[in-house]
Short mmCIF file of C-alpha atoms and ligand atoms in Angstrom, two decimals:
data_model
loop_
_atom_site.label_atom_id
_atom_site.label_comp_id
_atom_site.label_asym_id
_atom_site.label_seq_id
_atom_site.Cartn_x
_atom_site.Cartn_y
_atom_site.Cartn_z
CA UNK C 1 75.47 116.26 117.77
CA UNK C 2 75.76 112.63 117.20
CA UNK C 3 76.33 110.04 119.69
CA UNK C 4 79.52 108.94 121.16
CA UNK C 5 80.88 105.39 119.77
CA UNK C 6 84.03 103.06 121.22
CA UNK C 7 84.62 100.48 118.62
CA UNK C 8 86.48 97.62 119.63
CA UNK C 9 88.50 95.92 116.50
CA UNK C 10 89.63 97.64 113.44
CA UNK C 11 88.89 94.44 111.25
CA UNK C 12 86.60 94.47 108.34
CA UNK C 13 83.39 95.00 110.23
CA UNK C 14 84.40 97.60 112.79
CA UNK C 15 86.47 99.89 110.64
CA UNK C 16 83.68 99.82 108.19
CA UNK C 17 81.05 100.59 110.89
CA UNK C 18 83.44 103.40 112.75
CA UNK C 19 84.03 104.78 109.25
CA UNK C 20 80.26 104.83 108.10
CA UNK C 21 78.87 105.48 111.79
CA UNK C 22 81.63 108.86 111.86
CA UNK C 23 80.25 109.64 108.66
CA UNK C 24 77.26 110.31 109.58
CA UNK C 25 77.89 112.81 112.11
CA UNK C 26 78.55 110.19 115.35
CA UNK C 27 82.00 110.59 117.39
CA UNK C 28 83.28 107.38 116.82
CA UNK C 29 86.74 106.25 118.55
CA UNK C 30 87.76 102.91 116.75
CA UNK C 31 90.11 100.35 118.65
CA UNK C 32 92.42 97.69 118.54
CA UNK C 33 95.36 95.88 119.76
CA UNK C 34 97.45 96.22 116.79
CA UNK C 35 99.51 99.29 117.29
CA UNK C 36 101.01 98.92 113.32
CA UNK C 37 97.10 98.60 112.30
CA UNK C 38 96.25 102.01 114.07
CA UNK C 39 99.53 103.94 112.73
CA UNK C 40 98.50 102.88 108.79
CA UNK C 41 94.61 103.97 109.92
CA UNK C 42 95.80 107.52 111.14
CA UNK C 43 98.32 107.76 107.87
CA UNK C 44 95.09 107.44 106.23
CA UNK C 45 95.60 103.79 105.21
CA UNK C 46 93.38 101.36 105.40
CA UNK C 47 94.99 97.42 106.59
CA UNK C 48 92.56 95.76 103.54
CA UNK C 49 91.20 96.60 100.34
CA UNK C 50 87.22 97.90 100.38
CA UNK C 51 85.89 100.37 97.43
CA UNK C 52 85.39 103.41 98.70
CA UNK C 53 86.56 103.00 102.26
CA UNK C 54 89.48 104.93 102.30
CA UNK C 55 88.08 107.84 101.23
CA UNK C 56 85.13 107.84 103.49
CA UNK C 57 87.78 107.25 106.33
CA UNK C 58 89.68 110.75 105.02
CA UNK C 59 86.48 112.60 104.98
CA UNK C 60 85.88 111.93 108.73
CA UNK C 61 89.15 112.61 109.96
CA UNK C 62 89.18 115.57 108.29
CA UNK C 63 85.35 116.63 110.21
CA UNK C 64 87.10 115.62 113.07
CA UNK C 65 84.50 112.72 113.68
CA UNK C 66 86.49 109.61 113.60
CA UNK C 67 90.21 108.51 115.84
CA UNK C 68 91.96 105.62 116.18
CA UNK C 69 93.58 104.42 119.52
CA UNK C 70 94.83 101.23 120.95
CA UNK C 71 93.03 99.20 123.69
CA UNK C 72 94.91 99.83 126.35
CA UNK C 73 95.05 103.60 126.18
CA UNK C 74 91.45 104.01 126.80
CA UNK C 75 90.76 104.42 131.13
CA UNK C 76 86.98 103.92 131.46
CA UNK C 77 84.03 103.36 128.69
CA UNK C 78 80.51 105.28 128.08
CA UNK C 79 78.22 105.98 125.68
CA UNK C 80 77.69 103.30 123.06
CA UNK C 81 80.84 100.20 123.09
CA UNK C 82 80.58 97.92 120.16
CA UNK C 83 82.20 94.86 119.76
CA UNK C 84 83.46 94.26 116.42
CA UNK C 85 86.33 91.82 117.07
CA UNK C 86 86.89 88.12 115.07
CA UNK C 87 85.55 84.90 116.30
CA UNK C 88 86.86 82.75 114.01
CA UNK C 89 85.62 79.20 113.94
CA UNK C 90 88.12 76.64 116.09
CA UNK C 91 89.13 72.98 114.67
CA UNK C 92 85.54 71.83 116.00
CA UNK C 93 83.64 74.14 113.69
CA UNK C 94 82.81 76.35 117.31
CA UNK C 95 83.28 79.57 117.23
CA UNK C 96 86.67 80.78 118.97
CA UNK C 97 84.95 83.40 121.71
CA UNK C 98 88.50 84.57 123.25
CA UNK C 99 88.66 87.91 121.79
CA UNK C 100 84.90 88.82 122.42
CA UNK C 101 86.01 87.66 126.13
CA UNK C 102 88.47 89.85 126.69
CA UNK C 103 86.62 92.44 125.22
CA UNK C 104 83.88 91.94 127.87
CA UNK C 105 86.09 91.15 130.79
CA UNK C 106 87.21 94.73 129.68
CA UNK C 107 84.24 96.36 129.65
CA UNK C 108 82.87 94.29 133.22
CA UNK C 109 85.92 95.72 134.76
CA UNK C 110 85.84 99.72 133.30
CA UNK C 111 82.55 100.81 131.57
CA UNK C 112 80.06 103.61 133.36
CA UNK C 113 77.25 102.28 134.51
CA UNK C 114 74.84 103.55 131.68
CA UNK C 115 77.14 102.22 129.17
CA UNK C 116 75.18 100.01 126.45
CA UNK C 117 77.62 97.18 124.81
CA UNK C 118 76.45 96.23 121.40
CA UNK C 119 77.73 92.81 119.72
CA UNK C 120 78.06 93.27 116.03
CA UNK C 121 80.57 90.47 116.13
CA UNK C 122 78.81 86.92 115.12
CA UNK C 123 78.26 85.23 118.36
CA UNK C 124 76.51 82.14 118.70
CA UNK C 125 72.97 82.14 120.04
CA UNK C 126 72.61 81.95 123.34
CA UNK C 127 75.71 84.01 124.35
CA UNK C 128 74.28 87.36 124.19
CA UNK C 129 71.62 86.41 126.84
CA UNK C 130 74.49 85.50 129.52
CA UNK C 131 76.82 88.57 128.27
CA UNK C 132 73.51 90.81 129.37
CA UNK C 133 73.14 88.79 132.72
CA UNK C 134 76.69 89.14 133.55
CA UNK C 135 77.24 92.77 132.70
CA UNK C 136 73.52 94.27 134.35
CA UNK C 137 74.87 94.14 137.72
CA UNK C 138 77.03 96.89 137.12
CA UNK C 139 74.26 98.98 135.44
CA UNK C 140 75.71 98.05 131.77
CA UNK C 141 72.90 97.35 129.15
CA UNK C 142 73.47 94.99 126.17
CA UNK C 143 72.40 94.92 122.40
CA UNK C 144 72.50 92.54 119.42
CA UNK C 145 72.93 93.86 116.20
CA UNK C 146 74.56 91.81 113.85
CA UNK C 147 76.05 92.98 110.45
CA UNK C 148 74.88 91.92 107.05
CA UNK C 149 77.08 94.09 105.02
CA UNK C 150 79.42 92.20 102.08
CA UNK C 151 82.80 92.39 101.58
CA UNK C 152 83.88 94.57 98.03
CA UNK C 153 80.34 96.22 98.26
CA UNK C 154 80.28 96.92 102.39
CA UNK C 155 80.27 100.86 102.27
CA UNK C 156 77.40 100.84 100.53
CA UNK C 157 75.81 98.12 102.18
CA UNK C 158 75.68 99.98 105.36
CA UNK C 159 74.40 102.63 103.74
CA UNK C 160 71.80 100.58 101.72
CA UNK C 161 71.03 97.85 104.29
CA UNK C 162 67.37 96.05 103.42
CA UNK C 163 67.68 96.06 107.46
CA UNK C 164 68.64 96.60 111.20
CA UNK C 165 68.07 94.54 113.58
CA UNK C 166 68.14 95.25 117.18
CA UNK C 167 68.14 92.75 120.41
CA UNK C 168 67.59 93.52 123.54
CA UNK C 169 65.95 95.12 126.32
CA UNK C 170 63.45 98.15 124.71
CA UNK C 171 66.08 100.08 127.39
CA UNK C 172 68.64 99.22 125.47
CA UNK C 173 67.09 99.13 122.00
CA UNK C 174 65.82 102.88 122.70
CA UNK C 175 69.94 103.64 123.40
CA UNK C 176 70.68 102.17 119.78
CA UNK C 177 68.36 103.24 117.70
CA UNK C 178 70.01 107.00 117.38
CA UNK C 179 72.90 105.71 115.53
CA UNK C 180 70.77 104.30 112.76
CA UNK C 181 68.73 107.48 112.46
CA UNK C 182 70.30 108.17 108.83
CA UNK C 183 69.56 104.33 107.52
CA UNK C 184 66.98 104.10 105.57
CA UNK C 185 65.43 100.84 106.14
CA UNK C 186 62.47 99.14 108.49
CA UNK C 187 64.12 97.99 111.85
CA UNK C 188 63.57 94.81 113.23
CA UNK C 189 63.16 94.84 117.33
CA UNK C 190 63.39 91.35 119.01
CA UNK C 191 65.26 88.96 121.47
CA UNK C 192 69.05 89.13 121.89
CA UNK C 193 68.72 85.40 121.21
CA UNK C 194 66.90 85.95 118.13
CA UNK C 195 69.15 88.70 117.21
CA UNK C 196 71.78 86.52 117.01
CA UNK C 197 70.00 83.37 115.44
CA UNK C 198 68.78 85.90 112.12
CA UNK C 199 72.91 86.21 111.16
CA UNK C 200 73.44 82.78 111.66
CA UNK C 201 70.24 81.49 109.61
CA UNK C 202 70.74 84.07 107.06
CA UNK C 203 74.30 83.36 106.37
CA UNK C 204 73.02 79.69 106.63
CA UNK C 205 69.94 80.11 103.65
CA UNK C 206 72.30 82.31 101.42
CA UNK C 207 74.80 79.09 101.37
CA UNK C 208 72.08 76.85 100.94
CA UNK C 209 70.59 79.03 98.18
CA UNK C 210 74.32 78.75 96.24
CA UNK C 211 74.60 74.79 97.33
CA UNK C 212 70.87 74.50 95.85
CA UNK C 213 71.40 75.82 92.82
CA UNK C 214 75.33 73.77 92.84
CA UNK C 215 72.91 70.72 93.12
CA UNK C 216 70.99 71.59 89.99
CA UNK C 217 73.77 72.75 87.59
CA UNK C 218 75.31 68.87 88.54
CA UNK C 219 72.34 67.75 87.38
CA UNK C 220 71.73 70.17 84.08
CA UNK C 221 75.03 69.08 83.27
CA UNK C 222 73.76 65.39 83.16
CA UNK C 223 70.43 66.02 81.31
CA UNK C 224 71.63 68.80 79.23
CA UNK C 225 70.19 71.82 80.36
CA UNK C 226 72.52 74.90 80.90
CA UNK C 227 72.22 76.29 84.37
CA UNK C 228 72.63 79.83 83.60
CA UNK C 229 68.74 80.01 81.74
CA UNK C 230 67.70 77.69 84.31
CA UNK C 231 68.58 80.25 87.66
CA UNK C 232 67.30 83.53 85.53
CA UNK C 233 63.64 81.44 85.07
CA UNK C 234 63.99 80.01 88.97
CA UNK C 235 64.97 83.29 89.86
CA UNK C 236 62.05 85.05 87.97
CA UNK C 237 59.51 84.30 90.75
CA UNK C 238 59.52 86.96 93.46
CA UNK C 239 59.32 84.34 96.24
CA UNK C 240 62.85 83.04 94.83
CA UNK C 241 64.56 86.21 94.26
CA UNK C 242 67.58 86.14 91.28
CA UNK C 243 70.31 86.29 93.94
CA UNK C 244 72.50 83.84 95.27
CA UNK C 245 71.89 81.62 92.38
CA UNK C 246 74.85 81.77 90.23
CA UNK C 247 76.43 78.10 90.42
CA UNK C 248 80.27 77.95 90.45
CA UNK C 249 83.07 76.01 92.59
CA UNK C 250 81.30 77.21 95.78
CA UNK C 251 81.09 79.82 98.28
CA UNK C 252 84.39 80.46 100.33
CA UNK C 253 85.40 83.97 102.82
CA UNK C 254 85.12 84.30 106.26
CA UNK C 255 81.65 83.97 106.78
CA UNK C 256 79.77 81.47 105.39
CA UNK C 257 82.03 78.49 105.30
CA UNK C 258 82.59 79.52 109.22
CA UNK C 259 79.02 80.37 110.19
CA UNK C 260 77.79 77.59 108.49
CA UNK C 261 79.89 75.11 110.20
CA UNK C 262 79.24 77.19 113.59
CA UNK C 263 75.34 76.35 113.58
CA UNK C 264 75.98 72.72 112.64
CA UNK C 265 78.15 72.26 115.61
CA UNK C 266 75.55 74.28 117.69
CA UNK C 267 72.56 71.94 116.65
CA UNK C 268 75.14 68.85 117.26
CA UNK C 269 75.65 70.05 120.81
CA UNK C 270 71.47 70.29 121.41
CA UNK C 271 71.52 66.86 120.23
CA UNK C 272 69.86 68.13 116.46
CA UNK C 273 71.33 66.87 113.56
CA UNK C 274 70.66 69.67 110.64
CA UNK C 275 70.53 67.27 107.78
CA UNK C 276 69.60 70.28 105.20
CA UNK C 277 72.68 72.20 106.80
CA UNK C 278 75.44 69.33 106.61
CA UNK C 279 74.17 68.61 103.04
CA UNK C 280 75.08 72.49 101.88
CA UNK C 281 78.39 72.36 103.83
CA UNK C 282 79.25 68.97 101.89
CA UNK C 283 77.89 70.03 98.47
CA UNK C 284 79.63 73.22 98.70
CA UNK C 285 83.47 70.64 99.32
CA UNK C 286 82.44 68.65 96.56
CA UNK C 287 82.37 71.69 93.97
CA UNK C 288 85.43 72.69 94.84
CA UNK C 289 86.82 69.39 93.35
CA UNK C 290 85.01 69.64 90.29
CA UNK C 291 88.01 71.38 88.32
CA UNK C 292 90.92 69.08 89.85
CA UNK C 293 88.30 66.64 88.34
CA UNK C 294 87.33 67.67 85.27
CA UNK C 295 91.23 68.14 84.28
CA UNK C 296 92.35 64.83 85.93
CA UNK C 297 89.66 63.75 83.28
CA UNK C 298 90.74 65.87 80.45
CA UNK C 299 94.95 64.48 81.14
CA UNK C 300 94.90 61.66 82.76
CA UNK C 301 98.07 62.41 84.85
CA UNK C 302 98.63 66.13 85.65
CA UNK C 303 102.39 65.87 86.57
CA UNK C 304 104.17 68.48 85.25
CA UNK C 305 101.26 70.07 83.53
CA UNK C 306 100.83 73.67 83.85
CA UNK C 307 97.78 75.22 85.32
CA UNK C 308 96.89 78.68 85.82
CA UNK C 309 94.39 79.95 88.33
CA UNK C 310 92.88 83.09 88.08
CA UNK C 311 91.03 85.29 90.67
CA UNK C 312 93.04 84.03 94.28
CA UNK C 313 90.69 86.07 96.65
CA UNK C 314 87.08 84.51 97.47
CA UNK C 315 85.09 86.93 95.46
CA UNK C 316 85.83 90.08 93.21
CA UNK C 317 86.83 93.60 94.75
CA UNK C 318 88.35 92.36 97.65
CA UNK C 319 92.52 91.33 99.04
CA UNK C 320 90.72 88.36 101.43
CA UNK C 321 92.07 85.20 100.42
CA UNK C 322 90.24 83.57 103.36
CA UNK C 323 88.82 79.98 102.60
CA UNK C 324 89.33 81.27 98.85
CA UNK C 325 88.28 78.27 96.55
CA UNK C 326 91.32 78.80 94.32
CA UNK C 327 94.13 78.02 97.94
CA UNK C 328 92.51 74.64 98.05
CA UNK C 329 92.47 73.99 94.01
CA UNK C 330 96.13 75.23 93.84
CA UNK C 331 97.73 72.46 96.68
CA UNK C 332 95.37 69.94 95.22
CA UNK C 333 96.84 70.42 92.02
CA UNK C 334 100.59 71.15 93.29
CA UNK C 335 99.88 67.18 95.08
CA UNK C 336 98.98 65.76 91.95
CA UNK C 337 102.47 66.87 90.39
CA UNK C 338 100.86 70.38 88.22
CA UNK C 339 102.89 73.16 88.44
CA UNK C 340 100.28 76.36 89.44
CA UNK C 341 100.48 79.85 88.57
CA UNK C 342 98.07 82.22 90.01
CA UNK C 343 97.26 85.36 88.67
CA UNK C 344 94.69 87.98 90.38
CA UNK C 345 93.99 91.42 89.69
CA UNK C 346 95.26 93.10 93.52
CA UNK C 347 98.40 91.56 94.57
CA UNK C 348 97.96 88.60 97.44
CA UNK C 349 100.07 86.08 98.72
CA UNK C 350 99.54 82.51 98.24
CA UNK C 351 101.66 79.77 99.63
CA UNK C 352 99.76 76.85 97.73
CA UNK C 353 100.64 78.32 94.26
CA UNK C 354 104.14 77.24 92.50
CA UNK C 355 104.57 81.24 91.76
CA UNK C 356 102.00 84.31 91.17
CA UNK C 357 102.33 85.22 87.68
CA UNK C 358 102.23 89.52 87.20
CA UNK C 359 99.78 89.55 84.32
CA UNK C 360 96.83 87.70 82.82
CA UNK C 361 99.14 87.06 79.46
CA UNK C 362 102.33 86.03 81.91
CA UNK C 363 99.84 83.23 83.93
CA UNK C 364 98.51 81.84 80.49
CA UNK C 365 101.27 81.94 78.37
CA UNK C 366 101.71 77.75 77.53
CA UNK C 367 99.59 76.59 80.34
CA UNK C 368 98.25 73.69 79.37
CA UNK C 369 95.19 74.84 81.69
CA UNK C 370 93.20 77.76 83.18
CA UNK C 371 90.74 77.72 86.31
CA UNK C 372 88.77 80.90 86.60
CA UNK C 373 88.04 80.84 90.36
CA UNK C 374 86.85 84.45 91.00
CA UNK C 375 85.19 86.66 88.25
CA UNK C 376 87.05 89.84 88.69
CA UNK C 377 85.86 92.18 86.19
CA UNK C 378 89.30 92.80 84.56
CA UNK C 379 89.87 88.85 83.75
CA UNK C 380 86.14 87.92 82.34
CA UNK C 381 86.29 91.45 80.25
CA UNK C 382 90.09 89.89 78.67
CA UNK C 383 90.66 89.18 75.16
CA UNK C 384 89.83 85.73 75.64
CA UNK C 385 90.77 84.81 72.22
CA UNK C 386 94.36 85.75 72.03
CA UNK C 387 94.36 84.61 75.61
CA UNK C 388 93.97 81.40 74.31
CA UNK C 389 96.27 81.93 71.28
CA UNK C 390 98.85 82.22 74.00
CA UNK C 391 98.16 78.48 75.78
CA UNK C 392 99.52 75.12 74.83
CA UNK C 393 97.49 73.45 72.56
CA UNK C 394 94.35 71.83 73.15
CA UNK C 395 94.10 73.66 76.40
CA UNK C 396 91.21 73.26 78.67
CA UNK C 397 89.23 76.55 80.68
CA UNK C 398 87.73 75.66 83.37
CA UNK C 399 84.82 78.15 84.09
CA UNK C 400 84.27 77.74 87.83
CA UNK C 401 82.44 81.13 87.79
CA UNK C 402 80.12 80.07 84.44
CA UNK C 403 81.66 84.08 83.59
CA UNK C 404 83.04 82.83 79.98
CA UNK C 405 81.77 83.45 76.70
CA UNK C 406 82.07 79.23 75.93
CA UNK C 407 81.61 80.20 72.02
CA UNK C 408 84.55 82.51 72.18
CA UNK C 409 86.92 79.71 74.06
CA UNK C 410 86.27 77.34 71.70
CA UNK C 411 86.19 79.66 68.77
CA UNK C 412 89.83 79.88 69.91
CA UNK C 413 90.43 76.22 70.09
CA UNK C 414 90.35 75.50 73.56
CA UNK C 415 88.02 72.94 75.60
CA UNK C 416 85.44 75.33 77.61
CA UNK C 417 84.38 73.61 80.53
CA UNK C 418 81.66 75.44 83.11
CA UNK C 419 79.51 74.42 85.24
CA UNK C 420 75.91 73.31 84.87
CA UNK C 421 76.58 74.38 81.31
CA UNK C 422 76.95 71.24 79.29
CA UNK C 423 78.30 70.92 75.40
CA UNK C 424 76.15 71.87 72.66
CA UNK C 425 76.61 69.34 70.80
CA UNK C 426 76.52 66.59 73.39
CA UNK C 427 72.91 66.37 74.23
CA UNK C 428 71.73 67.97 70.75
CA UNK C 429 70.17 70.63 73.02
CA UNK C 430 70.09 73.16 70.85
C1 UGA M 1 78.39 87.30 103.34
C2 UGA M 1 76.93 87.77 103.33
O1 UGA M 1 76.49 87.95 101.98
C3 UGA M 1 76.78 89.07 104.11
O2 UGA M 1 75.40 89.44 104.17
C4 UGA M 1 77.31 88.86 105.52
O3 UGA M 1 77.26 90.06 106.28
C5 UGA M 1 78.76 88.40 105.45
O4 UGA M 1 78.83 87.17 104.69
C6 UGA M 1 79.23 88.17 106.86
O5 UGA M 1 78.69 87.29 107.56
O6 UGA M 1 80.07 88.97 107.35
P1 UGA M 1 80.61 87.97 101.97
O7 UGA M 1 81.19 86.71 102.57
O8 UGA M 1 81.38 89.22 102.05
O9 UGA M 1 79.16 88.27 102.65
O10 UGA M 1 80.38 87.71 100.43
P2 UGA M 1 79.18 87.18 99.48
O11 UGA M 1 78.94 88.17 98.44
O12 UGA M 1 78.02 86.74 100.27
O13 UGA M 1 79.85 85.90 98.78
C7 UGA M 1 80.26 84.77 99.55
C8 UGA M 1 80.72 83.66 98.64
O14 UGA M 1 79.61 83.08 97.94
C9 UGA M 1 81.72 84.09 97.55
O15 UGA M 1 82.77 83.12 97.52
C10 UGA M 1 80.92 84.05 96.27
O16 UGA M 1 81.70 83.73 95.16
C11 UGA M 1 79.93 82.93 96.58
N1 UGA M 1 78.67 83.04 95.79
C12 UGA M 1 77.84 84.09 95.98
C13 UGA M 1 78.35 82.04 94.86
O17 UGA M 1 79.09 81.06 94.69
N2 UGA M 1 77.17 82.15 94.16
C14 UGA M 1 76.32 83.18 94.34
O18 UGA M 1 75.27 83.21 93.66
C15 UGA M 1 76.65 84.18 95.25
#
């Protein structure tokens, strides 16, 4: 028999650990204040889109291992409680720590003594260690274990994780451990403090890894060396590691522009300025511009010029729109007069855009310009050539993913812009 699980939150994180967690044999309860949220979850339905998620959810209602329920309807707490609500980042860059409050004030006023809370929410360092002061008196132990799973790719993720990490007392520690029994991977014991410093510093080096390599494709594009050959040699040493290198418009979501802004502000308020840190976060705004640029260069004015964006969520295989690269692009170009027309694979709303077009063909057809801002498989596999057929003439692509064949583009008579990936013929590079 597995052990018994209260999740708190039904968001990305904590549906996807209930489901996995039930999965594996552990009665998990998941939940949340949303009452619609909780009637789609027991129709089945899950409130976003994840690969593979909904089915996994299906299998353990149907063993009987998984149920949904709101907050409220839950008297006192045991076993294991984890914390899996949002703390999204406030207008100071801070992390906003009202829902993990309420969770705790929750769980200070109702949980067993015996009860072990563990914070897979992102919580910045230093908060665990006073959560565990305030909630031993009542006999409650406390755990870190932050989540490194990916959106599009998270089932498998928690299945596949290159690690767990646990922080805590080795009381609590020993309490967690059971529920990770089935993961295959080493498992990393340390302080709460440090617990919560490895999400924040990895989420922190990841950026910086896609900022670095930003850096460089500005400068292959100067001195004529594409980008693409470039990362795959970088990447070639096993201290480097190929991932994380591919150089685009920038990293958006819900983590790393927030986490990254979250550790700045929490080395401003110990009186550290993080240099390195501030220099990813302002790299990673300045790619983001590049296509506004690099069109404003190719038109001169861009009133009433029509540009299509493609891929509106922040990465592939995924409905999150959150800090998506192409919502900033699109009211950029809607100020500078353009009319916008966005186009991505799963349907998502998006104020910024002049209208969302219901096919690839339907958002290029006469655009004067396309902006590839997330490489979903269906739009870099297109028939690029009649895609261009379809545009105004002399169009420009703008490659912010470096996912386009630039022979084929041109082939087609279009201007192929990437990133990092200068002209042939400009530098006589090859
Ligand atoms: C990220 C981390 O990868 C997870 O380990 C972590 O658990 C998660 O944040 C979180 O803190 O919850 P996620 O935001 O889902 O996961 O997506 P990533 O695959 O990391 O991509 C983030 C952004 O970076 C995307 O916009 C992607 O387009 C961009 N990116 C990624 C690049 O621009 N270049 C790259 O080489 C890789």
């Amino acid at each position: 028999m597995g052990e018994r699980v209260t999740v708190f939150g039904a968001g990305y994180v904590g549906l996807v650990t209930g489901v996995c967690l039930s999965s594996a044999g552990h009665e998990v309860k998941v939940l949340d204040v949303d009452s619609s949220k909780l009637a789609a979850l027991d129709q089945g339905r899950t409130p976003f889109f994840e690969p593979g998620l909904e089915d996994l959810m299906r299998e353990s209602r149907s063993q009987g291992t998984l149920s949904f329920a709101t907050v409220g309807d839950i008297g006192r707490f045991s076993g294991i409680v984890m914390v899996a609500v949002g703390t999204p980042a406030t207008a100071t860059g801070w992390a906003d720590m009202t829902y993990v409050r309420e969770v705790i004030d929750a769980l200070e006023a109702n949980a067993e003594p015996g009860t072990v809370v563990v914070m897979k929410s992102t919580v910045p360092p230093g908060t665990g260690r006073n959560l565990a002061a305030r909630l031993a008196p009542h006999g409650i132990l406390y755990a870190s274990n932050p989540e490194f799973l990916r959106e599009g790719t998270a089932v498998t993720d928690w299945f596949e994780t290159n690690r767990v990490v646990l922080g805590g007392s080795p009381e609590s520690i020993e309490r967690v451990k059971p529920l990770y029994e089935h993961i295959d991977a080493p498992l990393l014991e340390c302080e709460v403090t440090s617990a919560e410093m490895i999400k924040y510093a990895s989420n922190a080096f990841l950026a910086t890894k896609i900022s670095f390599i930003n850096e460089i494709a500005v400068l292959c594009d100067l001195v004529g060396a594409t980008v693409d050959q470039v990362a795959e040699g970088v990447g070639m040493d096993e201290r480097i590691g190929p991932a994380f290198l591919k150089a685009g418009i920038g990293y958006g979501g819900s983590c790393f522009p927030k986490d990254t802004r979250a550790l700045d502000f929490l080395a401003n308020f110990h009186g550290y300025d993080f240099h390195l840190l501030r220099a990813v976060i302002d790299v990673n705004a300045r790619q983001r511009l590049l296509p506004v640029r690099a069109l404003r260069e190719q038109f001169g004015s861009l009133e009433d010029r029509r540009v299509a964006i493609l891929g509106l969520t922040f990465k592939p295989d995924t409905d999150d729109t959150r800090e998506a690269p192409a919502s900033e692009i699109a009211s950029l170009l809607r100020a500078e007069g353009a009319e916008v027309v966005g186009y991505n694979p799963i349907p998502v709303v998006m104020p910024e855009l002049s209208r969302t077009a219901d096919s690839l063909e339907d958002a290029l057809a006469n655009a004067h310009a396309v902006i590839l801002a997330t490489e979903w498989d269906e739009i870099v596999g297109a028939d690029w050539g009649s895609l261009v057929r379809s545009m105004a003439d002399r169009a420009v692509v703008f490659d912010g993913r470096n996912a386009l064949d630039p022979q084929a583009i041109r082939g087609a008579g279009a201007k192929y812009i990437g990133v990092g990936r200068p002209e042939d013929d400009r530098h006589g590079a090859r």
